[in-house]
Amino acid sequence: MARIRAPRGTVDVFPEIPGTWRRLEETVRSVCRSAGYTEIRTPVFEYTELFQRGVGEGTDIVEKEMYTFLDKGERSITLRPEGTAPVVRAYLEHKMWAEPQPVKVYYIGPMFRYERPQLGRLRQHTQFGVEALGASSPVLDAEVISVLINVYQSLGLEGFVVRLNSIGCSKCRPRYKESLISLLSKQMDELCPDCRRRLDRNPLRVLDCKNERCKAIAKELPPIFDYLCEECCTHFEGVKRSLGVLDLTYELDPTIVRGLDYYTKTVFEVIHSGLGAQDALGGGGRYDGLAEELGGNPIPGVGFAAGIERAVQVLEDASGEGAGETSRVSVFVAAMGGSARLEAARIAHVLRKQGVSADLDYLDRSLRSQMKYADKQGVKKVVIIGEDELEAGEATVRDMVCREQVPVSFEKIVEFLLR
Ligand code: AMP
């Protein structure tokens, strides 16, 4: 029978990686908690309409990347392609606007996008992100950026760059869009098919198009800074000043527009050159119009999302090896003979309940190969139980580091190992 493979664009994460992966998750949790963000877990699937309205009909995600299907009740369901719209949906649904503001949450979880898989681009990938809802202070934009930087710095990740831009609001952006449309219409034939198609709807996307010709055209376009209204200008100045106070470095980059419709004012990306073509580690921005788009009152919000697989890749590349788990357990209970094996199972069970990781043999290996196996696993101590030990009521405990052995009575073993 043909062997079943994992779907295209998905990966299995192997035991060497989870060490880095878990360190990353733990760092995310501790950095977020230290800034007052609490965890939220939204469903992995939502009604399709949430993303159509929240992310926007003209975006790559909604146009071509969503995993959408009808469930048995004929409802259109979509596997979550991003985390912000679900968080804002939850905020409105659970009336979190009635709680003290801002509501600050973080999440870690899988996202699904039907993209062409390549290095750094998966169909199921994992993101961590934060959302801060209910406050429009530019200091909060800077806080969100600082949380992301803090995660990378706490992990010792180096070589990333923060790129910052403002894409204005519903008052000033239309004027900029009009200018872009009028300038770009003259060079329509030179744009890539994607940019040509979306010129009327979303001319800002030309600014971050990866096509070389579009990039050259984008370089000559006026930056949005010249078009920002007073409110957006003041806000942008506030963000820059706050980042300065926090001593965070960034580059201004008018080509950062983010792919999604919901952004207003601040947008940013964190790039790492070690990642190749897919060089974004994370990105985010302010989305003051999103809550209204989802049927709520106007609620300001700001957040970021960052890829876990890409950060793991950078960390692994930097450490030069899988910074993963070397030892699965700290104690191995080796036994010879049926009754001794049962006693080994009992001791391992008690140790585990006391918080000491322990394992034993299930393949009827000889004592010699059990010792070899334990050594390979990198355990610190081996408890040896043979028929003689059983009779004497004592096990031999071998220290695998200094290679010394001592007899310890069965009653005292757990206490001895806990020490
Ligand atoms: P985005 O919302 O598209 O900016 O995604 C946020 C972050 O998630 C990106 O900066 C990437 O690090 C990561 N990411 C997005 N799409 C993928 C993908 N298809 N495969 C792996 N990582 C991704």
XYZ file of C-alpha atoms and ligand atoms in Angstrom:
442
model
C 0.000 0.000 0.000
C 1.267 3.517 -0.790
C 2.665 5.314 2.231
C 0.810 8.449 3.338
C 2.874 11.636 3.438
C 2.300 14.910 5.301
C 0.372 17.493 3.240
C 2.474 19.867 1.122
C 3.626 22.928 3.044
C 3.457 21.312 6.496
C 6.315 20.149 8.705
C 6.811 17.678 11.513
C 8.811 19.180 14.346
C 11.416 16.731 15.620
C 12.810 16.277 19.126
C 15.962 18.352 18.528
C 13.899 21.421 17.636
C 11.392 21.603 20.511
C 14.139 22.793 22.886
C 14.509 25.997 20.868
C 10.820 26.103 20.100
C 9.859 25.819 23.750
C 12.491 28.351 24.816
C 10.958 30.737 22.296
C 7.431 30.111 23.593
C 8.536 30.487 27.200
C 10.303 33.738 26.344
C 7.193 35.033 24.560
C 5.070 34.225 27.614
C 7.437 35.800 30.099
C 8.117 38.946 28.043
C 4.387 39.419 27.360
C 3.466 38.861 31.005
C 6.109 41.357 32.095
C 4.380 44.005 29.958
C 0.897 43.151 31.270
C -0.355 40.973 28.378
C -2.416 37.893 29.230
C -2.946 34.863 27.024
C -5.929 34.433 24.717
C -6.720 31.294 22.702
C -9.200 31.734 19.893
C -10.543 28.861 17.750
C -8.456 27.499 14.887
C -11.436 28.032 12.560
C -13.890 30.917 12.234
C -16.746 31.914 9.940
C -15.242 32.947 6.596
C -16.947 36.318 6.794
C -14.715 37.331 9.699
C -11.644 37.322 7.456
C -13.461 38.635 4.395
C -14.550 41.679 6.388
C -11.623 41.886 8.788
C -8.634 41.181 6.567
C -10.220 42.625 3.423
C -11.483 41.309 0.083
C -8.606 42.811 -1.909
C -5.829 41.132 0.058
C -3.715 38.151 -1.013
C -4.924 36.222 2.020
C -8.626 36.548 1.224
C -8.227 36.440 -2.561
C -6.202 33.283 -2.805
C -4.772 31.880 0.404
C -7.624 30.823 2.650
C -8.480 27.252 3.535
C -12.234 27.633 3.198
C -14.844 24.876 3.208
C -18.504 24.285 3.917
C -19.144 22.330 7.106
C -21.907 19.751 7.390
C -24.353 22.533 8.236
C -23.449 24.326 4.969
C -21.721 27.163 6.847
C -18.628 28.632 5.253
C -15.707 28.012 7.582
C -12.097 29.174 7.219
C -9.002 27.892 8.974
C -7.535 30.943 10.672
C -4.960 32.634 8.387
C -4.030 35.304 10.955
C -4.719 36.137 14.579
C -5.854 39.758 14.786
C -9.386 39.515 13.361
C -10.248 36.587 15.704
C -8.955 38.513 18.743
C -10.996 41.604 17.848
C -14.030 39.361 17.228
C -13.555 37.847 20.708
C -13.088 41.302 22.269
C -16.403 42.493 20.811
C -18.262 39.242 21.453
C -17.234 39.107 25.118
C -17.811 42.835 25.657
C -14.233 43.344 26.725
C -14.711 47.049 26.008
C -16.538 47.167 29.346
C -13.347 46.093 31.166
C -10.579 48.511 32.132
C -8.806 49.563 28.922
C -6.563 48.821 27.181
C -7.156 45.099 26.998
C -3.747 43.562 26.294
C -3.521 39.967 25.124
C -1.010 37.649 23.497
C -1.415 34.407 21.574
C 0.663 31.549 20.233
C -0.852 29.205 17.666
C -1.009 27.746 14.169
C -2.108 29.759 11.119
C -3.119 28.334 7.736
C -2.468 29.892 4.345
C -2.696 28.196 0.969
C 0.554 29.632 -0.382
C 3.169 28.198 -2.719
C 5.496 26.453 -0.268
C 9.160 27.460 -0.308
C 11.944 27.964 2.214
C 10.388 29.897 5.100
C 6.889 29.702 3.660
C 4.555 26.993 4.903
C 0.872 26.248 4.559
C 0.626 25.653 8.288
C 2.921 27.872 10.308
C 2.904 29.112 13.893
C 2.692 32.692 15.042
C 2.995 34.487 18.329
C 1.443 37.898 18.566
C 0.041 40.574 20.832
C -2.974 42.862 20.512
C -3.640 45.932 22.655
C -7.202 47.202 22.277
C -8.973 50.278 23.542
C -6.235 52.941 23.548
C -4.899 55.141 20.785
C -1.768 56.452 22.484
C 1.341 56.329 20.267
C 3.266 55.183 23.348
C 1.286 51.934 23.084
C 2.474 51.441 19.477
C 6.026 51.757 20.776
C 5.272 49.315 23.608
C 4.039 46.715 21.125
C 7.213 47.109 19.051
C 9.314 46.952 22.216
C 7.675 43.666 23.259
C 8.641 42.057 19.943
C 12.198 43.364 20.142
C 12.420 42.282 23.761
C 11.449 38.717 22.801
C 14.238 38.566 20.202
C 16.786 40.208 22.485
C 15.935 37.905 25.407
C 16.598 34.958 23.092
C 19.959 36.421 22.092
C 18.742 36.689 18.487
C 20.854 39.208 16.600
C 20.974 40.873 13.202
C 17.338 41.937 12.880
C 16.171 45.355 11.707
C 12.926 47.165 12.579
C 11.369 49.030 9.665
C 8.763 51.642 10.476
C 6.182 53.523 8.438
C 2.798 55.207 8.750
C 0.123 54.482 6.176
C -2.221 57.215 7.331
C -5.917 56.912 8.030
C -9.234 57.051 6.180
C -8.864 60.829 6.036
C -5.446 61.118 4.402
C -4.782 57.774 2.736
C -7.380 58.224 -0.077
C -5.501 61.324 -1.285
C -2.246 59.369 -1.370
C -3.945 56.460 -3.128
C -5.311 58.842 -5.767
C -1.847 60.239 -6.416
C -0.411 56.744 -6.702
C -3.132 55.647 -9.105
C -2.598 58.673 -11.290
C 1.211 58.269 -11.297
C 1.137 54.501 -11.778
C -1.516 54.522 -14.505
C 1.060 56.156 -16.735
C 3.390 53.156 -16.244
C 0.669 50.533 -16.192
C 2.351 48.343 -18.827
C 5.493 48.040 -16.780
C 3.799 46.779 -13.618
C 3.554 43.067 -12.837
C 0.131 41.443 -13.508
C -0.706 41.379 -9.760
C -0.033 45.094 -9.313
C -1.900 45.951 -12.522
C -4.919 44.035 -11.317
C -5.036 45.627 -7.889
C -4.005 49.133 -8.878
C -7.480 50.619 -8.522
C -8.278 48.871 -5.286
C -4.999 48.765 -3.454
C -2.262 50.805 -5.156
C -0.205 50.779 -1.939
C 0.671 47.150 -2.599
C 2.884 48.261 -5.496
C 5.145 49.754 -2.830
C 6.002 46.390 -1.319
C 5.819 44.260 -4.471
C 8.792 41.882 -4.751
C 8.963 42.171 -8.573
C 12.202 43.961 -9.555
C 10.548 46.289 -12.090
C 7.770 47.229 -9.622
C 10.435 47.839 -6.961
C 12.250 50.264 -9.272
C 8.987 52.085 -10.050
C 8.058 52.206 -6.352
C 11.399 53.826 -5.527
C 10.467 56.872 -7.602
C 7.030 57.338 -5.998
C 6.511 60.084 -3.415
C 6.632 58.754 0.178
C 3.373 58.756 2.103
C 4.907 60.999 4.791
C 4.166 64.022 2.566
C 0.453 63.162 2.524
C -0.272 62.393 6.188
C -2.975 64.494 7.869
C -2.131 66.423 11.008
C -3.496 63.746 13.325
C -1.463 60.987 11.622
C 1.661 63.170 11.587
C 1.342 63.920 15.297
C 0.758 60.242 16.029
C 3.763 59.173 13.962
C 5.972 61.739 15.708
C 4.706 60.351 19.039
C 5.634 56.797 18.062
C 9.118 57.839 16.956
C 9.656 59.878 20.115
C 8.526 56.959 22.313
C 10.822 54.540 20.489
C 13.642 57.017 21.039
C 12.917 57.199 24.766
C 12.950 53.384 24.908
C 16.276 53.473 23.093
C 14.984 51.249 20.303
C 16.530 51.655 16.884
C 14.512 51.494 13.678
C 14.687 52.540 10.047
C 11.999 54.602 8.368
C 10.782 52.711 5.321
C 7.914 54.140 3.246
C 7.596 50.853 1.333
C 6.290 48.984 4.391
C 2.520 48.846 3.841
C 1.640 45.356 5.191
C -0.652 43.208 3.108
C -3.835 43.599 5.075
C -6.559 46.200 4.668
C -7.128 46.879 8.333
C -3.995 48.844 9.139
C -4.093 52.578 9.934
C -1.268 54.888 10.943
C 1.692 52.899 12.328
C 2.956 49.844 10.439
C 6.234 48.033 11.015
C 8.151 44.927 10.105
C 11.127 43.149 11.603
C 13.436 41.767 8.941
C 16.337 39.321 9.187
C 18.773 39.026 6.296
C 19.666 35.441 7.238
C 16.194 34.287 6.196
C 16.552 34.615 2.427
C 13.639 35.704 0.230
C 11.079 35.333 3.024
C 12.935 37.710 5.293
C 10.164 38.949 7.611
C 10.401 37.710 11.176
C 7.322 39.624 12.217
C 5.225 42.666 11.598
C 2.231 44.600 12.743
C 0.690 47.968 13.249
C -2.317 49.956 14.321
C -5.806 49.027 13.147
C -8.219 51.645 14.476
C -10.954 50.801 11.938
C -11.080 47.031 12.389
C -13.595 46.795 15.251
C -16.127 48.860 13.279
C -15.523 46.697 10.222
C -16.555 43.741 12.389
C -19.771 45.401 13.530
C -18.534 46.946 16.780
C -18.039 50.492 17.995
C -14.850 52.236 16.904
C -12.143 50.701 19.094
C -8.500 51.564 18.499
C -6.039 48.704 18.448
C -2.411 47.902 17.793
C -0.501 44.627 17.614
C 2.018 42.411 15.901
C 2.335 38.838 14.672
C 5.615 36.989 14.264
C 6.552 33.635 12.801
C 7.877 30.961 15.153
C 9.393 28.693 12.460
C 11.416 31.593 11.048
C 12.693 32.679 14.472
C 13.613 29.050 15.262
C 15.501 28.887 11.963
C 17.524 32.014 12.802
C 18.269 30.722 16.311
C 19.297 27.291 15.032
C 21.504 28.833 12.336
C 23.192 31.009 14.962
C 23.809 28.171 17.426
C 25.145 25.973 14.600
C 23.329 22.931 15.954
C 19.972 21.855 17.265
C 19.955 23.618 20.601
C 17.489 20.930 21.563
C 17.091 18.492 24.323
C 20.145 16.363 24.995
C 18.662 14.326 27.781
C 15.082 13.192 27.851
C 15.077 12.057 31.468
C 17.469 12.408 34.369
C 17.115 8.909 35.863
C 17.062 5.503 34.182
C 15.900 2.506 36.164
C 17.682 -0.572 34.788
C 16.394 -3.997 35.804
C 17.039 -7.686 35.211
C 14.324 -10.280 35.754
C 10.519 -10.103 35.869
C 10.065 -8.972 39.497
C 12.936 -6.489 39.237
C 11.341 -4.995 36.122
C 8.083 -4.473 38.009
C 9.981 -2.842 40.873
C 11.728 -0.615 38.274
C 8.324 0.450 36.913
C 7.180 1.279 40.458
C 10.284 3.332 41.257
C 10.061 5.256 37.953
C 6.378 5.970 38.649
C 7.087 7.319 42.150
C 10.001 9.401 40.856
C 7.847 10.939 38.118
C 5.144 11.828 40.637
C 7.814 13.592 42.695
C 8.866 15.608 39.660
C 12.019 13.609 38.811
C 11.999 12.546 35.148
C 12.597 8.828 34.828
C 12.476 6.052 32.258
C 13.051 2.309 32.041
C 13.579 -0.508 29.544
C 10.660 -2.036 27.638
C 12.574 -4.206 25.186
C 13.982 -6.895 27.488
C 17.508 -5.622 26.848
C 20.425 -7.118 28.758
C 21.680 -5.065 31.699
C 24.736 -4.130 29.631
C 22.674 -2.740 26.767
C 20.352 -0.967 29.193
C 23.422 0.816 30.606
C 24.595 1.692 27.098
C 21.150 2.986 26.176
C 20.960 5.075 29.374
C 24.392 6.526 28.639
C 23.338 7.494 25.104
C 20.251 9.212 26.481
C 22.527 11.345 28.646
C 20.850 10.449 31.953
C 22.553 11.574 35.138
C 21.835 8.535 37.309
C 20.978 4.894 36.746
C 19.207 2.815 39.387
C 20.198 -0.846 38.914
C 17.936 -3.610 40.186
C 18.796 -7.280 39.692
C 17.578 -10.366 41.532
C 20.354 -9.934 44.145
C 19.374 -6.330 44.797
C 15.729 -7.336 45.096
C 16.588 -9.915 47.711
C 18.807 -7.519 49.647
C 16.141 -4.764 49.483
C 18.701 -2.371 48.035
C 19.342 -0.996 44.574
C 22.650 0.193 43.173
C 22.647 3.823 42.130
C 25.274 4.707 39.554
C 26.293 8.297 38.949
C 26.845 8.482 35.177
C 28.973 11.598 35.420
C 31.575 10.570 38.024
C 30.989 6.831 37.387
C 30.589 5.992 41.091
C 28.109 3.463 42.502
C 26.443 3.281 45.913
C 23.882 0.906 47.397
C 20.633 2.556 48.508
C 17.688 0.817 50.162
C 14.433 0.793 48.152
C 12.621 2.968 50.724
C 15.316 5.645 50.519
C 15.804 5.706 46.730
C 13.372 8.492 45.910
C 14.635 10.628 48.773
C 18.249 9.904 47.672
C 17.576 10.868 44.047
C 15.615 13.959 45.013
C 18.705 15.149 46.874
P 2.022 38.395 8.356
O 0.755 38.596 9.094
O 1.827 37.840 6.985
O 2.938 39.558 8.392
O 2.754 37.238 9.163
C 3.416 37.481 10.367
C 4.674 36.649 10.418
O 4.333 35.269 10.329
C 5.628 36.872 9.248
O 6.487 37.944 9.508
C 6.358 35.565 9.176
O 7.421 35.518 10.118
C 5.307 34.553 9.582
N 4.662 33.949 8.396
C 3.680 34.468 7.644
N 3.312 33.628 6.666
C 4.082 32.530 6.798
C 4.197 31.292 6.084
N 3.410 31.014 5.057
N 5.112 30.392 6.502
C 5.910 30.656 7.572
N 5.850 31.799 8.282
C 4.962 32.731 7.905
